[in-house]
Coordinates of N, CA and C in Angstrom, one line a residue:
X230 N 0.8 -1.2 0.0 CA 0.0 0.0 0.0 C 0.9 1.3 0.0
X231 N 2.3 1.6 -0.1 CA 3.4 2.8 -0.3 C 3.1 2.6 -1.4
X232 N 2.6 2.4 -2.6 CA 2.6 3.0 -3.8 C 1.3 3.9 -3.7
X233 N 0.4 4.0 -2.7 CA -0.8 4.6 -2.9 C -2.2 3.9 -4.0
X234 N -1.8 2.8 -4.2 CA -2.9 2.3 -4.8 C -4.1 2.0 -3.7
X235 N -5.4 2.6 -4.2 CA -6.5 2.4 -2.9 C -7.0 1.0 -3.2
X236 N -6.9 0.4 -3.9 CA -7.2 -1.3 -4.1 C -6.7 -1.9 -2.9
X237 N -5.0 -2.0 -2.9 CA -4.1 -2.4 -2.1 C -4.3 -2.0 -0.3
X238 N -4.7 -0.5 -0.1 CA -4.7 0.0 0.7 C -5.9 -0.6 1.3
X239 N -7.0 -0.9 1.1 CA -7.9 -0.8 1.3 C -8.2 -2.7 1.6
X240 N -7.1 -3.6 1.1 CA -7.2 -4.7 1.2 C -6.5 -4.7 2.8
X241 N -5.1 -4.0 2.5 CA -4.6 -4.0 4.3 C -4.8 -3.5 5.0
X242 N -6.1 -2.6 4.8 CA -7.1 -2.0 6.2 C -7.7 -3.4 6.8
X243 N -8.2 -4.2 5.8 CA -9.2 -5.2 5.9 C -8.7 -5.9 6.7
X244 N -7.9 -6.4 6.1 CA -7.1 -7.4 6.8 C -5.8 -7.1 8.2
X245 N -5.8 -6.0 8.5 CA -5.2 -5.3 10.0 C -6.5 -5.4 11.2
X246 N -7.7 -5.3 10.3 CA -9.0 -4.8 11.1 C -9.5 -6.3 11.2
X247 N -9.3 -7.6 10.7 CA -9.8 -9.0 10.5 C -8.7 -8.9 11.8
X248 N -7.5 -9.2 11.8 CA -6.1 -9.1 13.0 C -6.7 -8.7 13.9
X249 N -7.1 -7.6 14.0 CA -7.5 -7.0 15.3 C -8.8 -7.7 16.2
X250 N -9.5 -8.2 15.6 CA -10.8 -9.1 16.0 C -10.4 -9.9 16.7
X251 N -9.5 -10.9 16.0 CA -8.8 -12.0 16.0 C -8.0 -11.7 17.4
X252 N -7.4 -11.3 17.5 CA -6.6 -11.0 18.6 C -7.2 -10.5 19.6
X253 N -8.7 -9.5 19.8 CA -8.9 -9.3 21.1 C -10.2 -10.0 21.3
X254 N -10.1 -11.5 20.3 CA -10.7 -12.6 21.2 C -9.8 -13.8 22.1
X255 N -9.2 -13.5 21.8 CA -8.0 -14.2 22.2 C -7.8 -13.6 23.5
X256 N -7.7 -12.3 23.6 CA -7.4 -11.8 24.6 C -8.1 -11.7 25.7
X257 N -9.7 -11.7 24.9 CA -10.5 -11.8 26.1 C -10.5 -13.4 26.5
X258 N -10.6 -14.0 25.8 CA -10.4 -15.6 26.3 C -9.5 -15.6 27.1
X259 N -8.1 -15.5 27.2 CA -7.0 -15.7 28.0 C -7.7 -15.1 29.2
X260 N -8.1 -13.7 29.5 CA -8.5 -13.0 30.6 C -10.0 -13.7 31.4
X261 N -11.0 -14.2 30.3 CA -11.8 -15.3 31.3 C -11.5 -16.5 31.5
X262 N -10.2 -16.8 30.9 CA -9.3 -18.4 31.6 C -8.9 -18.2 32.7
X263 N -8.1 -16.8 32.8 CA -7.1 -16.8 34.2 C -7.4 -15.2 34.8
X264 N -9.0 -15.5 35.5 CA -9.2 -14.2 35.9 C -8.3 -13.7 37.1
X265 N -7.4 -14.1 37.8 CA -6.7 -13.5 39.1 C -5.1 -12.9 38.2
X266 N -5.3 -12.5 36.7 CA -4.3 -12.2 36.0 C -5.0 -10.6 35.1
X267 N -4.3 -9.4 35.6 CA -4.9 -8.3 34.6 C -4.4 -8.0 33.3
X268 N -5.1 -8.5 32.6 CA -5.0 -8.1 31.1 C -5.5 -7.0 30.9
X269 N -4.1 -6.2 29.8 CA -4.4 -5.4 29.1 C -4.3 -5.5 27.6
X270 N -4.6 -4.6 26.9 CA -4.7 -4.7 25.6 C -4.4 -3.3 24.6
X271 N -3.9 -3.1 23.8 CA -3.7 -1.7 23.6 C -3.5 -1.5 21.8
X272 N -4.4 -1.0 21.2 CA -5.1 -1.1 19.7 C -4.2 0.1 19.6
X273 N -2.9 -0.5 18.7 CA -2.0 0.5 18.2 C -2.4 0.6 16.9
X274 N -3.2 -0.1 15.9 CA -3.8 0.4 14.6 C -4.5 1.7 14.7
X275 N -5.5 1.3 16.1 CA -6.6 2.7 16.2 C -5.9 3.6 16.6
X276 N -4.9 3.9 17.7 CA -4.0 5.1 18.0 C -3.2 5.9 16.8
X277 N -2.6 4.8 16.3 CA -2.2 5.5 14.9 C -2.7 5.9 13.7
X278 N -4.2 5.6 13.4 CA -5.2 5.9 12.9 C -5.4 7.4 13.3
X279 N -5.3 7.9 14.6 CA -6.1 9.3 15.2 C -4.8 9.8 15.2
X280 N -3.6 9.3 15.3 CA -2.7 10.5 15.3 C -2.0 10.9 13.9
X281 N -2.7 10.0 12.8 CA -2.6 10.5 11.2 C -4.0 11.2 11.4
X282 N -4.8 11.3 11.6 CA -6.1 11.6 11.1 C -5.8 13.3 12.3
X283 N -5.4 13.4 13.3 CA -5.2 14.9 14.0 C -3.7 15.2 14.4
X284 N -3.0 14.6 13.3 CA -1.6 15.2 13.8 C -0.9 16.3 13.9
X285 N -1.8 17.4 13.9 CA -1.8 18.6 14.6 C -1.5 18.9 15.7
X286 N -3.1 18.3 16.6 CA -2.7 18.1 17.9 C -1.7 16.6 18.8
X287 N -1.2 16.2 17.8 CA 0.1 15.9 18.2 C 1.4 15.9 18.3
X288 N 0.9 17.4 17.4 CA 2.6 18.4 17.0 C 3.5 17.8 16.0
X289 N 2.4 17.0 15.4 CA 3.5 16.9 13.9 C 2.8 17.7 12.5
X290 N 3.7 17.8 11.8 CA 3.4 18.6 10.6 C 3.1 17.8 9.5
X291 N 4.3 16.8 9.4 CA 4.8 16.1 8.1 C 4.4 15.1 8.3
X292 N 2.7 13.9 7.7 CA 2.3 12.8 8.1 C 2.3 12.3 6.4
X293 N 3.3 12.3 5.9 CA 3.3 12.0 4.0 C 4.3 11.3 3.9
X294 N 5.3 12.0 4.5 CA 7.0 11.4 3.8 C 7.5 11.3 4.9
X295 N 8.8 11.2 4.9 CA 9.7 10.9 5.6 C 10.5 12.3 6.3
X296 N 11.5 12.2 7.2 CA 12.4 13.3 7.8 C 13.9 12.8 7.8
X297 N 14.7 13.7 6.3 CA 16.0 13.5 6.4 C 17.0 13.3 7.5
X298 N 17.4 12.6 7.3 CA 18.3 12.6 8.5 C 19.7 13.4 8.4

């Protein structure tokens, strides 16, 4: 999906967002197997989703390309 084809892009939303299901059943399963254990879980797709989507208010400028080094 770096070439910007929305076909492509749009197949590895799908399937990041199928992962993510997948995984916080899992998670909740593990946490009603061994409830005296605190599970957490932390959806770094969705975080990174809102800090492309208002990276403003997270004091970046440049959410496109890269930063020379």
């Amino acid at each position: 999906a770096r070439n910007g084809d929305p076909t492509a892009q749009a197949l590895l939303q799908k399937r990041v967002t199928e992962f993510t299901h997948i995984l916080s059943g899992y998670v909740q399963g593990f946490a009603r197997r061994f409830r005296s254990v605190n599970v957490l879980s932390f959806d770094a797709y969705a975080w990174f989703e809102d800090v492309l989507a208002n990276a403003a208010q997270y004091g970046f400028t440049n959410t496109t390309g890269c930063v020379p080094s």
